[in-house]
Tab-separated table of C-alpha atoms in Angstrom:
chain	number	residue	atom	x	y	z
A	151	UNK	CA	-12.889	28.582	-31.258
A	152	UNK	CA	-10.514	25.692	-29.345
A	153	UNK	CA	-7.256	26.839	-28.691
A	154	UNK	CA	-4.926	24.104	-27.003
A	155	UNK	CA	-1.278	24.759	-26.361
A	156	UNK	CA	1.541	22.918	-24.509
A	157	UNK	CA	4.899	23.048	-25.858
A	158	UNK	CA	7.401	20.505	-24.854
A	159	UNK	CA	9.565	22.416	-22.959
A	160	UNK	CA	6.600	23.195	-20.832
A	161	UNK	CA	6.894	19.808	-19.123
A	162	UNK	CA	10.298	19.931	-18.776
A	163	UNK	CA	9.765	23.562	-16.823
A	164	UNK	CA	7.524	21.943	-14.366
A	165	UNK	CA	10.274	19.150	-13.427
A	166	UNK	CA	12.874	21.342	-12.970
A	167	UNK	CA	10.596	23.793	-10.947
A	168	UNK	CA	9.702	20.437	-8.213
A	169	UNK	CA	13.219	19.958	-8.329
A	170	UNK	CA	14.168	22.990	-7.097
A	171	UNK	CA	11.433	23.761	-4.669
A	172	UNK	CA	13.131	22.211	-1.946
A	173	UNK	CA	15.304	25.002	-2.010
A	174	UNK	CA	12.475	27.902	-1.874
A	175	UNK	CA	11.693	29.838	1.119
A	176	UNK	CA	8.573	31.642	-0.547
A	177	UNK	CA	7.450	31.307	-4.083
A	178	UNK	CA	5.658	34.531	-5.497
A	179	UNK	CA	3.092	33.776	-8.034
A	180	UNK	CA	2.691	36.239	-10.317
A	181	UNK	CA	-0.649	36.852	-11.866
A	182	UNK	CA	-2.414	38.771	-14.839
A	183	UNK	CA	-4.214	41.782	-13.365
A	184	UNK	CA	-6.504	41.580	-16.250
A	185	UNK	CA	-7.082	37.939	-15.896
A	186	UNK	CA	-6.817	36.771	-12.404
A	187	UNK	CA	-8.496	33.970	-12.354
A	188	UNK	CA	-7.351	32.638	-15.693
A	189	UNK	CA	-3.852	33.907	-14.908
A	190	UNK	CA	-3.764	31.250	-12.063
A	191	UNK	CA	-2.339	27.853	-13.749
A	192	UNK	CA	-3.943	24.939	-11.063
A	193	UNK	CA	-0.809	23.450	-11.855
A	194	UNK	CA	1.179	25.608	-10.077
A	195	UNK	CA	-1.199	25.552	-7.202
A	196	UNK	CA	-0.642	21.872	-7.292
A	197	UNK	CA	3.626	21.972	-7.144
A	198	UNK	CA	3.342	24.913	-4.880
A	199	UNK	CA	1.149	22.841	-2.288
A	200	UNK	CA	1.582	23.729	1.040
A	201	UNK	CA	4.927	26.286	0.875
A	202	UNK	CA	4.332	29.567	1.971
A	203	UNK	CA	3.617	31.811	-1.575
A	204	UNK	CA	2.713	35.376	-2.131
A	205	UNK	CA	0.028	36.493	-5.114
A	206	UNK	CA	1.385	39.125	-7.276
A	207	UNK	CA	-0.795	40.970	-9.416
A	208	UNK	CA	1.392	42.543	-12.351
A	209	UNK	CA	-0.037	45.023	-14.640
A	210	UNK	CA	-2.056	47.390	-12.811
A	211	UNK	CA	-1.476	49.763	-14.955
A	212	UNK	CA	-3.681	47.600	-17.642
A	213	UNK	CA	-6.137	46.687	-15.537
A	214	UNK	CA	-9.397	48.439	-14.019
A	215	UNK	CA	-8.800	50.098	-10.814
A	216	UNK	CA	-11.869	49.568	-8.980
A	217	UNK	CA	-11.889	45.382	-9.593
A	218	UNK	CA	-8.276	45.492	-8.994
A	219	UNK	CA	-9.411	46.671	-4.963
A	220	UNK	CA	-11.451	44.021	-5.454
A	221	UNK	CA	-9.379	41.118	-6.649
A	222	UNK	CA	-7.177	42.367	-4.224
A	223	UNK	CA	-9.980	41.535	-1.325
A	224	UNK	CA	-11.087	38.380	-2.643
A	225	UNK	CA	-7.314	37.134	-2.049
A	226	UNK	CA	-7.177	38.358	1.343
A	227	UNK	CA	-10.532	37.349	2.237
A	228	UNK	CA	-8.793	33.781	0.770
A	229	UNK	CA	-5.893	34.023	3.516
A	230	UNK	CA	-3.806	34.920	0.700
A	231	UNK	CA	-0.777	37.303	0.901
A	232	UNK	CA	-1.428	39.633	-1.745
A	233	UNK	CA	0.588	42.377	-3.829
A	234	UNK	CA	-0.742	44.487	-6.698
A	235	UNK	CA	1.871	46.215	-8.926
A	236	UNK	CA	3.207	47.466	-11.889
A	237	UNK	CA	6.754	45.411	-12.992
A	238	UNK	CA	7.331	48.487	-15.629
A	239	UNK	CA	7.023	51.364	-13.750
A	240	UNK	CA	7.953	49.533	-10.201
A	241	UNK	CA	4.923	50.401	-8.551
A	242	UNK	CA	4.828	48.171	-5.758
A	243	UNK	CA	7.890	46.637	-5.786
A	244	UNK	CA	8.967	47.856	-2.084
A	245	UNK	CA	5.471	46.512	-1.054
A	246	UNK	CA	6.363	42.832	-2.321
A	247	UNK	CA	9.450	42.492	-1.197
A	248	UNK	CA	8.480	43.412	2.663
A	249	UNK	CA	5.509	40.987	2.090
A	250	UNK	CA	8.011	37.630	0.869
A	251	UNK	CA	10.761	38.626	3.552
A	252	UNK	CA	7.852	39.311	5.959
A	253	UNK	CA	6.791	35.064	5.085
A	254	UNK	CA	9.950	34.071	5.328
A	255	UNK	CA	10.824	35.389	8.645
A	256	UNK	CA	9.457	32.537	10.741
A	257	UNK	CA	11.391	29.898	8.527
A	258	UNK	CA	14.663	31.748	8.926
A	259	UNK	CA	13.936	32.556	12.430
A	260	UNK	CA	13.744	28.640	13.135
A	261	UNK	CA	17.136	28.295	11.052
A	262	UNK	CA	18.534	30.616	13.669
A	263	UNK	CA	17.506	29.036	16.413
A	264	UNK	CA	19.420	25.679	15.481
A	265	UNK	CA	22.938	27.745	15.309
A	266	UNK	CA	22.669	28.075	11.522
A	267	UNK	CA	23.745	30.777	10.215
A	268	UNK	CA	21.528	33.790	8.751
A	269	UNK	CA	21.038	33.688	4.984
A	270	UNK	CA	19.458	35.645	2.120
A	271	UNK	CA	15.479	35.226	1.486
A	272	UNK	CA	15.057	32.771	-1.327
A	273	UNK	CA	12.279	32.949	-3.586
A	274	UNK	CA	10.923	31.406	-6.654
A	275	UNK	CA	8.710	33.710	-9.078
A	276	UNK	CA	5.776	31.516	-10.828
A	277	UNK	CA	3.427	32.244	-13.351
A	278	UNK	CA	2.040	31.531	-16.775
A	279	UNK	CA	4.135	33.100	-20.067
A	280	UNK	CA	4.395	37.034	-20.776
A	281	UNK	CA	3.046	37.504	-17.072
A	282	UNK	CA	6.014	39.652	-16.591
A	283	UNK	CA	8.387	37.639	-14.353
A	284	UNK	CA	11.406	39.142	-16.488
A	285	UNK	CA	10.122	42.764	-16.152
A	286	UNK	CA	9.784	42.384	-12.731
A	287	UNK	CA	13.150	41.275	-11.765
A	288	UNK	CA	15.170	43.660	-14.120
A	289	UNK	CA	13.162	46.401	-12.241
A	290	UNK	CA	14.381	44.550	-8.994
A	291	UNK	CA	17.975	44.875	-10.038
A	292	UNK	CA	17.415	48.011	-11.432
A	293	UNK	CA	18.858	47.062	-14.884
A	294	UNK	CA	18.191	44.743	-17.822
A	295	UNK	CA	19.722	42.012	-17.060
A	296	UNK	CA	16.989	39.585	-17.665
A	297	UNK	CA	16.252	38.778	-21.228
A	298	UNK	CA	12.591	39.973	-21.804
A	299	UNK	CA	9.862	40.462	-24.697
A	300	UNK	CA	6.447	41.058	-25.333
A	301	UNK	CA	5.610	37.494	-26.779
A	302	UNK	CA	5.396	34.860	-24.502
A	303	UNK	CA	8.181	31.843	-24.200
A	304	UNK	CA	11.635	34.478	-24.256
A	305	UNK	CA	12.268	32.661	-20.759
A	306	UNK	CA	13.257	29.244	-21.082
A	307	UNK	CA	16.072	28.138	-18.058
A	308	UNK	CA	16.191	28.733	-14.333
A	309	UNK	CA	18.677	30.911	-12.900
A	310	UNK	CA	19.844	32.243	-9.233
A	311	UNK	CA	19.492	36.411	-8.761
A	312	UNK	CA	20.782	38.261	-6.421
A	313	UNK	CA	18.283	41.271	-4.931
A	314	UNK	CA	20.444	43.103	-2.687
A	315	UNK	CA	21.538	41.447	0.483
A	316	UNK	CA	18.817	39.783	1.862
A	317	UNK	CA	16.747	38.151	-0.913
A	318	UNK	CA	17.599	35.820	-3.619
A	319	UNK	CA	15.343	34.698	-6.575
A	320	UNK	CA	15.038	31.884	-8.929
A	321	UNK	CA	13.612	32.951	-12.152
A	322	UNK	CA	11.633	30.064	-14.090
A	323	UNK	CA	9.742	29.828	-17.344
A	324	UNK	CA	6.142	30.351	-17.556
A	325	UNK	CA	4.386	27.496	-17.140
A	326	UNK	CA	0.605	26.753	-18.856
A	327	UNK	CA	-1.639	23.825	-18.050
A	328	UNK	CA	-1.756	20.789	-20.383
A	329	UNK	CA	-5.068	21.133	-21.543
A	330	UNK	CA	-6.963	24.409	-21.994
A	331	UNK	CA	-10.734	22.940	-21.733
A	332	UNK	CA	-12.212	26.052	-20.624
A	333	UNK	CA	-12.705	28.199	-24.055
A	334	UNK	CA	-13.071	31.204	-22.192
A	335	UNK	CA	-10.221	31.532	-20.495
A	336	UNK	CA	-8.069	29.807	-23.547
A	337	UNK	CA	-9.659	32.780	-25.197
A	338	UNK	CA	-8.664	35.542	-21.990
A	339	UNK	CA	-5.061	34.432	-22.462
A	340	UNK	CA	-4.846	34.957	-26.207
A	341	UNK	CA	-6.393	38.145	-26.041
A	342	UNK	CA	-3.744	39.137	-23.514
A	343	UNK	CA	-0.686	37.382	-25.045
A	344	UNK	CA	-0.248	34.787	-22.951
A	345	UNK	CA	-0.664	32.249	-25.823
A	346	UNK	CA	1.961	33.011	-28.666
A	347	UNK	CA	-0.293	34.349	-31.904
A	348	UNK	CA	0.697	31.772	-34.300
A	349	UNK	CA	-1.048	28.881	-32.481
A	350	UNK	CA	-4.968	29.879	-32.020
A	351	UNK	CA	-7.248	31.547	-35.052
A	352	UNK	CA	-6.416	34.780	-34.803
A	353	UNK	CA	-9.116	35.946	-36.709
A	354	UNK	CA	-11.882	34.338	-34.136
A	355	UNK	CA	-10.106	35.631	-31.169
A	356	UNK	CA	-10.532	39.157	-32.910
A	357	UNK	CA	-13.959	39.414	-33.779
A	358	UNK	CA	-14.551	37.680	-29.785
A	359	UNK	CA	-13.090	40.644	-28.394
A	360	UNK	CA	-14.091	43.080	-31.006
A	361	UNK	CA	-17.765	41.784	-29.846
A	362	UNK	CA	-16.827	42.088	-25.859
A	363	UNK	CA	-15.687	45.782	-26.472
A	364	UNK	CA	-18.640	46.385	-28.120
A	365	UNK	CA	-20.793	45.105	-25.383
A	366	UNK	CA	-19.500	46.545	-22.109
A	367	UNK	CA	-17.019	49.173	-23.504
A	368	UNK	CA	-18.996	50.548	-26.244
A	369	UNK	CA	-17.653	54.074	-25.803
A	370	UNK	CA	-14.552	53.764	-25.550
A	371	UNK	CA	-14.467	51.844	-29.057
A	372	UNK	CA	-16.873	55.244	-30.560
A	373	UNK	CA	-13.793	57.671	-28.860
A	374	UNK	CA	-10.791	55.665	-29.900
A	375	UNK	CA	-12.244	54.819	-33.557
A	376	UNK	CA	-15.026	57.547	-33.907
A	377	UNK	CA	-17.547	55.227	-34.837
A	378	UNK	CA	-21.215	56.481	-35.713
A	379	UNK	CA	-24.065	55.195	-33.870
A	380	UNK	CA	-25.879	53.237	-33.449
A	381	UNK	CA	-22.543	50.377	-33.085
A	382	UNK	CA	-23.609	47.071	-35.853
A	383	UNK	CA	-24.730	44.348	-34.163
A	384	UNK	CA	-22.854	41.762	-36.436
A	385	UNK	CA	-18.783	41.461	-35.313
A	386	UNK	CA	-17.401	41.369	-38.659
A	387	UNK	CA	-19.706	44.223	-39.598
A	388	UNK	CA	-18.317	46.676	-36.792
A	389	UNK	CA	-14.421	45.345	-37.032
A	390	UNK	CA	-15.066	46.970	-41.046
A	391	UNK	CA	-16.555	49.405	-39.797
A	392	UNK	CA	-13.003	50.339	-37.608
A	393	UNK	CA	-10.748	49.017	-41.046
A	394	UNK	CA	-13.047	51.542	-42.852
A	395	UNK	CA	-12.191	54.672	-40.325
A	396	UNK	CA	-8.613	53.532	-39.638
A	397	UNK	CA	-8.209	53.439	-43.573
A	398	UNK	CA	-7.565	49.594	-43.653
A	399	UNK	CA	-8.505	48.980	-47.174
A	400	UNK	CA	-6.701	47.269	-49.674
A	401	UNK	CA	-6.199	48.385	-53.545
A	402	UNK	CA	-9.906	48.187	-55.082
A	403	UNK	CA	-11.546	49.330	-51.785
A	404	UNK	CA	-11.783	45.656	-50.216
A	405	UNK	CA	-11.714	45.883	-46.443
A	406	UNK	CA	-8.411	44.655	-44.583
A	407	UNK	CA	-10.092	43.163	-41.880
A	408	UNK	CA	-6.864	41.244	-40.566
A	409	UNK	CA	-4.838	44.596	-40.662
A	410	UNK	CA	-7.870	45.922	-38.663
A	411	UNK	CA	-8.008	43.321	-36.244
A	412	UNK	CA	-4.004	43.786	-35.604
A	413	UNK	CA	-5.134	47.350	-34.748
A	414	UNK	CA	-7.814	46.538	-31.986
A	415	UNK	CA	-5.609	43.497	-30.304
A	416	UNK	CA	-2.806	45.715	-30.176
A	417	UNK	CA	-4.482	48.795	-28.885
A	418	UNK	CA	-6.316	46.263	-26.172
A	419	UNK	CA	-2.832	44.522	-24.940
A	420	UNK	CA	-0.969	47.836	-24.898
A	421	UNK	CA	-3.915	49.930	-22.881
A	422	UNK	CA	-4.488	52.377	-25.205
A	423	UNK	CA	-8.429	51.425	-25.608
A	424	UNK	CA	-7.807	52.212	-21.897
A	425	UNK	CA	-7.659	49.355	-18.720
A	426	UNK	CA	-9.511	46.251	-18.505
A	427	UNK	CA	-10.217	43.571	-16.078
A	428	UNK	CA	-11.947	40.322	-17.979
A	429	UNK	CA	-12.031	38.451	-14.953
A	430	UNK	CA	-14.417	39.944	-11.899
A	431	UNK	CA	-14.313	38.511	-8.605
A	432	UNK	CA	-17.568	36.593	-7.113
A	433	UNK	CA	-18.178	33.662	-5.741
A	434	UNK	CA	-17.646	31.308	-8.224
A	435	UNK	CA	-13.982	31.742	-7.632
A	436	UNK	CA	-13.762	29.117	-4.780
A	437	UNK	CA	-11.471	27.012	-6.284
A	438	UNK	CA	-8.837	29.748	-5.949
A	439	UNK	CA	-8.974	29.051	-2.429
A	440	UNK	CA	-5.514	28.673	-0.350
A	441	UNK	CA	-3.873	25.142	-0.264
């Protein structure tokens, strides 16, 4: 399986975000629950560089609990300013806010002391596509406003928000690295939707995951597809196995195996096979560490 993807207007996003990082009090980098750690583009961490930023960890509500705690303290233990929330329900939203005005406070505080006069918090939201940057700011303004979708690539310009009086944000498009050499995350972002469908083999990605679920989520593929035991050890073999109970079968009886496949990626990205967290915290994560 190589999946490489790095549309055009991807390089044009990342000049227009130096351009306007000048202008940025805080920038809040908005990650994956599910995927931290392949969530986090290195190019971003290189543009961001030293400004102040705040991590963001959308999707909670997709994500396992008990590693989200403990994403959450691998950040902190990183001298990162962390968030965890949930852009679609607006879990957390109060909590992020407080945390980017909270940053900016000491640049705005020096702005006052040279007689100029007090302005709105401005921030710049970062992150890879179908993160949730759109979904988080319509829940900001409390409307939709923002132009969103479930595929990744809806947002394509930059433009100025107003949050209430005291915080301003610059929405950008999501932003992947050049080269995905690391097949394992390449694969983490497809099976989440961060790379658009139509660009990787579906069908590999599929019987990946459908092998993953099998191996440390066994039971929850039994309950959600009442499989018999004992599960097949063979991918293809259990993926017809869910076509077969889901009735996926074409006319003559022949197994529908992509029609199946839609069924488990689906199920996966919209939680109902319940949360997941592919990425897990240990200490092999050191180049997450703060610029």
């Amino acid at each position: 399986m190589h999946i490489h993807w790095f549309p055009g207007h991807m390089a044009k996003a990342q000049r227009m975000i130096r351009e306007q990082l000048k202008l940025i009090d805080v920038v809040i980098e908005l990650l994956d629950a599910r995927i931290p750690y392949s969530s986090a583009n290195p190019v971003i961490s290189e543009i961001i560089g030293e400004k102040p930023h705040v991590v963001a960890l959308n999707k909670i509500d997709l994500a396992e609990p008990e590693l989200t705690k403990q994403w959450m303290s691998h950040f902190q233990n990183m001298n990162f300013s962390v968030v965890a929330l949930d852009a679609a329900s607006g879990n957390g939203m109060k909590n992020l806010i407080g945390q980017v005005e909270k940053i900016a406070g000491d640049k705005l505080a020096k702005l006052a002391a040279k007689g100029i006069k007090p302005r709105a918090v401005r921030a710049m939201i970062l992150g890879i596509p179908n993160v949730g940057k759109s979904s988080l700011i319509n829940r900001l303004l409390g409307s939709a406003t923002v132009r969103t979708g479930d595929k990744p690539g809806v947002t394509r310009g930059q433009q100025w928000i107003k949050v209430g009086k005291n915080l301003e944000l610059l929405d950008t498009p999501g932003v992947l690295w050049p080269k995905l050499d690391d097949q394992e995350i390449a694969f983490k972002l497809a099976a989440t939707g961060a790379i658009k469908d139509d660009v990787y083999d579906a069908e590999k990605v599929i019987l990946k995951l459908v092998g993953l679920l099998r191996d440390d989520y066994s039971e929850r593929l039994i309950t959600r597809y009442n499989l018999p035991l004992p599960l097949p050890a063979d991918d293809s073999e259990l993926l017809g196995l869910i076509a077969a109970r889901r009735g996926c079968l074409r006319s003559g009886g022949i197994v529908d195996y992509d029609k199946a496949g839609r069924i488990v990626l689906n199920e996966f990205r919209s939680g109902k096979l319940g949360g997941f967290t592919l990425d897990r915290p240990n200490t092999e994560l050191d180049g997450m560490s703060n610029n």
